Short mmCIF file of C-alpha atoms in Angstrom, two decimals:
data_model
loop_
_atom_site.label_atom_id
_atom_site.label_comp_id
_atom_site.label_asym_id
_atom_site.label_seq_id
_atom_site.Cartn_x
_atom_site.Cartn_y
_atom_site.Cartn_z
CA MET C 88 -42.91 -8.50 -38.33
CA SER C 89 -39.63 -10.06 -39.30
CA ALA C 90 -36.90 -10.96 -36.82
CA ALA C 91 -34.69 -8.10 -38.04
CA GLN C 92 -37.47 -5.55 -37.50
CA ALA C 93 -38.11 -6.90 -34.01
CA THR C 94 -34.42 -6.56 -33.17
CA VAL C 95 -34.33 -2.95 -34.39
CA ALA C 96 -37.43 -2.13 -32.35
CA ALA C 97 -35.98 -3.73 -29.24
CA ARG C 98 -32.74 -1.70 -29.33
CA PRO C 99 -34.25 1.66 -28.26
CA ARG C 100 -36.08 -0.04 -25.37
CA ARG C 101 -32.88 -1.75 -24.24
CA ARG C 102 -31.03 1.55 -24.60
CA ARG C 103 -33.60 3.37 -22.45
CA SER C 104 -33.44 0.54 -19.90
CA GLU C 105 -29.62 0.81 -19.67
CA ILE C 106 -29.81 4.58 -19.20
CA SER C 107 -32.43 4.13 -16.53
CA GLU C 108 -30.28 1.57 -14.72
CA ARG C 109 -27.27 3.88 -14.85
CA ARG C 110 -29.34 6.76 -13.51
CA LEU C 111 -30.69 4.54 -10.73
CA ALA C 112 -27.15 3.43 -9.85
CA ALA C 113 -26.07 7.08 -9.73
CA TYR C 114 -28.96 7.94 -7.42
CA LEU C 115 -28.13 5.03 -5.10
CA VAL C 116 -24.42 5.81 -4.72
CA SER C 117 -24.74 9.60 -4.71
CA PRO C 118 -25.41 9.92 -0.91
CA SER C 119 -22.28 7.92 -0.14
CA LEU C 120 -20.25 9.91 -2.64
CA ILE C 121 -21.47 13.20 -1.15
CA VAL C 122 -20.52 12.09 2.38
CA ILE C 123 -17.10 10.88 1.22
CA ALA C 124 -16.51 14.12 -0.67
CA LEU C 125 -17.41 16.21 2.38
CA VAL C 126 -15.32 14.11 4.77
CA ALA C 127 -12.30 14.02 2.45
CA ALA C 128 -12.63 17.43 0.81
CA TYR C 129 -12.67 19.54 3.97
CA PRO C 130 -9.34 18.25 5.43
CA ILE C 131 -7.68 18.46 2.02
CA GLY C 132 -8.95 21.98 1.40
CA TYR C 133 -7.95 23.10 4.91
CA ALA C 134 -4.45 21.63 4.51
CA ILE C 135 -4.03 23.47 1.21
CA TRP C 136 -5.15 26.72 2.85
CA LEU C 137 -2.68 26.23 5.72
CA SER C 138 0.12 25.52 3.26
CA LEU C 139 -0.39 28.90 1.58
CA ASN C 140 0.20 30.85 4.80
CA GLN C 141 3.05 31.44 7.21
CA TYR C 142 2.14 31.13 10.89
CA SER C 143 3.92 32.66 13.88
CA VAL C 144 5.32 30.19 16.40
CA ILE C 145 5.27 32.93 19.09
CA HIS C 146 1.82 34.47 18.65
CA PRO C 147 -0.89 31.83 18.13
CA GLY C 148 -3.25 32.64 15.29
CA LEU C 149 -0.98 35.25 13.71
CA SER C 150 -0.38 34.46 10.05
CA ARG C 151 0.36 36.05 6.69
CA TRP C 152 -0.25 34.99 3.10
CA VAL C 153 2.90 33.63 1.39
CA GLY C 154 1.39 31.90 -1.64
CA LEU C 155 3.52 29.06 -2.96
CA ASP C 156 6.64 29.94 -0.98
CA ASN C 157 6.25 26.92 1.32
CA TYR C 158 6.09 24.62 -1.72
CA ARG C 159 9.14 26.27 -3.25
CA ASP C 160 11.08 25.84 -0.01
CA ALA C 161 10.04 22.17 0.22
CA LEU C 162 10.94 21.36 -3.39
CA THR C 163 14.38 22.98 -3.01
CA SER C 164 15.08 21.23 0.29
CA ALA C 165 17.53 18.33 0.38
CA ASP C 166 15.62 16.84 3.33
CA PHE C 167 12.44 16.60 1.24
CA TRP C 168 14.12 14.73 -1.60
CA SER C 169 15.91 12.49 0.91
CA ALA C 170 12.49 11.61 2.36
CA VAL C 171 11.15 10.95 -1.15
CA LYS C 172 14.10 8.64 -1.89
CA THR C 173 13.66 6.79 1.43
CA THR C 174 9.92 6.38 0.84
CA PHE C 175 10.31 4.96 -2.65
CA ILE C 176 13.19 2.63 -1.67
CA PHE C 177 11.12 1.32 1.23
CA THR C 178 8.06 0.89 -1.02
CA ALA C 179 9.89 -0.90 -3.84
CA ILE C 180 11.73 -3.41 -1.62
CA SER C 181 8.94 -4.12 0.84
CA VAL C 182 6.19 -4.53 -1.79
CA THR C 183 8.41 -6.83 -3.90
CA LEU C 184 9.22 -9.05 -0.91
CA GLU C 185 5.58 -9.07 0.19
CA LEU C 186 4.48 -10.14 -3.29
CA VAL C 187 6.90 -13.09 -3.40
CA LEU C 188 6.20 -14.24 0.17
CA GLY C 189 2.48 -13.61 -0.20
CA LEU C 190 2.36 -15.73 -3.34
CA ILE C 191 4.18 -18.58 -1.60
CA MET C 192 1.83 -18.39 1.38
CA ALA C 193 -1.23 -18.23 -0.88
CA LEU C 194 -0.12 -21.34 -2.78
CA LEU C 195 0.42 -23.19 0.51
CA MET C 196 -2.97 -22.13 1.88
CA HIS C 197 -4.64 -23.12 -1.38
CA SER C 198 -3.18 -26.64 -1.33
CA ALA C 199 -5.41 -29.42 -0.02
CA PHE C 200 -3.87 -30.95 3.12
CA ARG C 201 -4.86 -31.70 6.69
CA GLY C 202 -4.56 -28.64 8.92
CA ARG C 203 -5.06 -26.12 6.13
CA ALA C 204 -7.62 -24.16 8.18
CA VAL C 205 -5.15 -23.87 11.06
CA LEU C 206 -2.44 -22.65 8.71
CA ARG C 207 -4.76 -19.97 7.28
CA ALA C 208 -5.59 -18.71 10.77
CA VAL C 209 -1.95 -18.67 11.90
CA VAL C 210 -0.70 -16.89 8.77
CA LEU C 211 -3.23 -14.10 9.16
CA VAL C 212 -2.33 -13.33 12.79
CA PRO C 213 0.42 -10.74 11.99
CA TRP C 214 -1.95 -8.83 9.74
CA ALA C 215 -4.50 -8.57 12.58
CA VAL C 216 -2.01 -6.90 14.93
CA LEU C 217 -1.93 -3.10 15.00
CA THR C 218 1.04 -1.58 13.19
CA VAL C 219 2.14 0.32 16.30
CA GLY C 220 2.08 -2.94 18.27
CA VAL C 221 4.14 -4.62 15.56
CA ALA C 222 6.64 -1.76 15.63
CA MET C 223 7.00 -1.98 19.42
CA MET C 224 7.50 -5.74 19.22
CA TRP C 225 10.23 -5.48 16.57
CA LYS C 226 11.89 -2.60 18.42
CA THR C 227 12.24 -4.95 21.39
CA ILE C 228 13.46 -7.81 19.20
CA PHE C 229 16.14 -5.58 17.62
CA ASP C 230 17.29 -4.17 20.96
CA PRO C 231 21.14 -4.37 20.99
CA ASP C 232 21.40 -5.58 24.61
CA LEU C 233 18.33 -7.66 25.37
CA GLY C 234 16.85 -8.21 21.89
CA PHE C 235 16.02 -11.68 20.61
CA ILE C 236 18.15 -11.31 17.46
CA ASN C 237 21.40 -10.54 19.26
CA GLN C 238 20.70 -13.17 21.92
CA VAL C 239 20.36 -15.83 19.19
CA PHE C 240 23.56 -14.62 17.51
CA GLN C 241 25.42 -14.83 20.81
CA ALA C 242 24.08 -18.30 21.56
CA LEU C 243 25.16 -19.55 18.11
CA HIS C 244 28.50 -17.62 18.27
CA LEU C 245 27.69 -15.83 15.04
CA PRO C 246 29.19 -12.47 14.00
CA GLY C 247 27.02 -9.40 14.53
CA ALA C 248 25.87 -10.31 18.02
CA HIS C 249 26.49 -6.74 19.21
CA THR C 250 25.03 -4.94 16.19
CA VAL C 251 22.93 -1.87 16.93
CA TRP C 252 20.33 -2.69 14.30
CA LEU C 253 18.28 0.49 14.61
CA GLY C 254 21.30 2.72 15.12
CA GLN C 255 22.92 2.34 11.67
CA SER C 256 21.58 3.61 8.38
CA GLY C 257 21.48 0.41 6.34
CA TRP C 258 20.39 -1.87 9.17
CA ALA C 259 17.69 0.55 10.34
CA MET C 260 16.06 0.53 6.89
CA ALA C 261 16.42 -3.27 6.68
CA ALA C 262 14.77 -3.69 10.08
CA MET C 263 11.90 -1.42 9.06
CA ILE C 264 11.36 -3.35 5.83
CA PHE C 265 11.56 -6.68 7.67
CA ALA C 266 8.89 -5.60 10.17
CA ASP C 267 6.63 -4.32 7.40
CA VAL C 268 6.99 -7.51 5.35
CA TRP C 269 6.25 -9.63 8.44
CA LYS C 270 3.03 -7.73 9.05
CA THR C 271 1.61 -7.19 5.59
CA ALA C 272 2.71 -10.25 3.59
CA PRO C 273 -0.36 -12.12 4.99
CA PHE C 274 -2.61 -9.39 3.57
CA MET C 275 -1.00 -9.90 0.17
CA ALA C 276 -1.46 -13.67 0.58
CA LEU C 277 -5.15 -13.18 1.39
CA LEU C 278 -5.75 -11.22 -1.80
CA LEU C 279 -3.82 -13.73 -3.92
CA LEU C 280 -5.63 -16.64 -2.29
CA ALA C 281 -8.93 -15.12 -3.41
CA GLY C 282 -7.56 -15.09 -6.96
CA LEU C 283 -6.37 -18.70 -6.76
CA GLN C 284 -9.76 -19.96 -5.64
CA VAL C 285 -11.50 -18.78 -8.82
CA ILE C 286 -9.15 -20.72 -11.12
CA PRO C 287 -11.06 -23.84 -12.23
CA ASP C 288 -9.53 -27.19 -11.30
CA ASP C 289 -10.43 -28.54 -14.76
CA VAL C 290 -7.66 -26.46 -16.28
CA TYR C 291 -5.05 -28.09 -14.06
CA GLU C 292 -6.49 -31.56 -14.70
CA ALA C 293 -6.31 -31.02 -18.46
CA ALA C 294 -2.68 -29.85 -18.15
CA LYS C 295 -1.81 -32.95 -16.10
CA VAL C 296 -3.35 -35.16 -18.78
CA ASP C 297 -1.16 -33.41 -21.35
CA GLY C 298 1.91 -34.19 -19.24
CA ALA C 299 2.64 -30.69 -17.88
CA THR C 300 4.92 -30.59 -14.84
CA ALA C 301 4.09 -28.66 -11.67
CA TRP C 302 6.40 -25.80 -12.69
CA GLN C 303 4.86 -25.64 -16.18
CA ARG C 304 1.36 -25.51 -14.68
CA PHE C 305 2.47 -22.71 -12.36
CA VAL C 306 4.06 -20.64 -15.13
CA SER C 307 1.52 -21.30 -17.89
CA ILE C 308 -1.72 -21.45 -15.88
CA THR C 309 -1.44 -20.06 -12.36
CA LEU C 310 0.52 -16.88 -13.04
CA PRO C 311 -1.47 -15.71 -16.12
CA LEU C 312 -4.84 -16.38 -14.49
CA LEU C 313 -3.68 -14.84 -11.22
CA ARG C 314 -2.49 -11.63 -12.86
CA PRO C 315 -5.63 -9.54 -12.06
CA ALA C 316 -5.39 -10.46 -8.37
CA ILE C 317 -1.66 -9.68 -8.37
CA LEU C 318 -2.25 -6.28 -9.93
CA VAL C 319 -4.97 -5.37 -7.43
CA ALA C 320 -2.76 -6.51 -4.54
CA LEU C 321 0.12 -4.41 -5.86
CA ILE C 322 -2.11 -1.33 -6.02
CA PHE C 323 -3.25 -1.71 -2.42
CA ARG C 324 0.17 -2.39 -1.00
CA THR C 325 2.06 0.22 -3.03
CA LEU C 326 -0.26 3.04 -2.04
CA ASP C 327 -0.21 1.92 1.58
CA ALA C 328 3.60 1.69 1.65
CA LEU C 329 3.97 5.19 0.21
CA ARG C 330 2.10 6.53 3.24
CA ILE C 331 4.20 4.61 5.80
CA PHE C 332 4.39 6.45 9.12
CA ASP C 333 3.90 4.12 12.09
CA LEU C 334 6.98 1.92 11.68
CA PRO C 335 9.65 4.64 11.27
CA TYR C 336 7.99 6.75 13.98
CA VAL C 337 8.14 3.97 16.58
CA LEU C 338 11.33 2.20 15.49
CA THR C 339 13.72 5.07 14.83
CA GLN C 340 11.85 8.41 14.99
CA GLY C 341 13.18 8.92 11.48
CA ALA C 342 16.85 8.60 12.42
CA ASN C 343 19.52 6.82 10.37
CA GLY C 344 17.98 7.30 6.94
CA THR C 345 14.43 6.19 7.77
CA THR C 346 12.57 9.50 7.48
CA THR C 347 9.67 8.93 5.13
CA LEU C 348 7.49 11.60 3.57
CA SER C 349 4.66 11.22 6.07
CA LEU C 350 7.03 11.28 9.02
CA TYR C 351 8.90 14.31 7.67
CA ALA C 352 5.63 16.22 7.25
CA TYR C 353 4.61 15.24 10.78
CA GLN C 354 7.92 16.40 12.26
CA GLN C 355 7.66 19.79 10.55
CA LEU C 356 4.00 20.23 11.40
CA THR C 357 3.90 19.15 15.04
CA ALA C 358 7.40 18.77 16.48
CA ASN C 359 8.78 21.95 14.88
CA ARG C 360 5.38 23.71 14.87
CA LEU C 361 5.94 24.90 11.28
CA ILE C 362 2.31 24.76 10.24
CA GLY C 363 2.69 26.26 6.78
CA PRO C 364 5.74 24.24 5.61
CA GLY C 365 4.42 21.10 7.30
CA SER C 366 1.06 21.45 5.54
CA ALA C 367 2.87 21.99 2.23
CA LEU C 368 4.78 18.73 2.79
CA ALA C 369 1.53 16.93 3.60
CA VAL C 370 -0.05 18.24 0.40
CA LEU C 371 3.00 17.23 -1.64
CA THR C 372 2.82 13.74 -0.12
CA PHE C 373 -0.85 13.59 -1.08
CA ILE C 374 -0.04 14.68 -4.64
CA ILE C 375 2.70 12.03 -4.98
CA VAL C 376 0.40 9.26 -3.73
CA MET C 377 -2.38 10.45 -6.05
CA ALA C 378 0.05 10.56 -9.00
CA VAL C 379 1.15 6.98 -8.34
CA SER C 380 -2.53 5.98 -7.97
CA PHE C 381 -3.31 7.61 -11.31
CA LEU C 382 -0.43 5.78 -13.01
CA TYR C 383 -1.54 2.47 -11.53
CA ILE C 384 -5.14 2.99 -12.63
CA ARG C 385 -4.05 4.01 -16.12
CA LEU C 386 -1.54 1.19 -16.58
CA VAL C 387 -2.82 -1.60 -14.36
CA GLY C 388 -6.51 -0.85 -14.75
CA GLY C 389 -6.19 -1.12 -18.51
CA ASN C 390 -4.50 -4.50 -18.18
CA ILE C 391 -7.27 -5.78 -15.91
CA ARG C 392 -9.93 -4.70 -18.39
CA ALA C 393 -7.97 -6.34 -21.22
CA LEU C 394 -7.78 -9.59 -19.27
CA ALA C 395 -11.51 -9.42 -18.55
CA ASP C 396 -12.24 -8.86 -22.25
CA GLU C 397 -10.10 -11.87 -23.16
CA LYS C 398 -12.26 -14.02 -20.90
#
């Protein structure tokens, strides 16, 4: 039998083997997928059902079917679109700052110097603290009378020593972004550090031999090869920032232009006991996050596959 005939005969066997491996993989992951579907599907389905009804705040359990009225009321509400605007402004600024700071921290942690292990442990401490704990800490730091920020300003005789940071619209948002960046930039750095560690040192050595400067090596080697890790980090952080709830809830209770979508849905659902409208807001928040996830997977996922194919 010639080599060409042997190749043709081997293709069907390889094809059957690939199908069998795919089927085996499907069998192995199917229990986990079923559990995830049940755990995630029931709350989502129940929230959708609640959003289609109007519930009495006087008589518990009394409700009537209203269809999509709660969604119509939410989409025509100025408060809803204000919460959408606040959420996206917070997400855009905080994720951008976290990317820049995370990249700087990842480059420092990746450098070879004495004490690098200590630096890695110290940098990751903020990420290990619970978000509610972080919010309480920064609420104390921004306190207008006894807070650390104003005390430092007073000691240095700087303007703004009596600023009520969480009591003004612009400063309240800035404080919330600052606290979020402080906590989650280490997480971004951790993801980027994983990407830096897979870049071969030979590439940098070859660039040095060719006379490339440190900036040229960063722009021409580090950033292109780090792009998949950057894209994955952006996906994680963007989706997480869109669901922000802890920080505005603890810092300002949503006052002074810091009401995000999750907090607005919570206020309607629990504080105001508007179960139907609150559930509709929760479902709309879920749809927005899913839409952004879909866009990321379509746009970013394609870029990651293209980079993998280039390799």
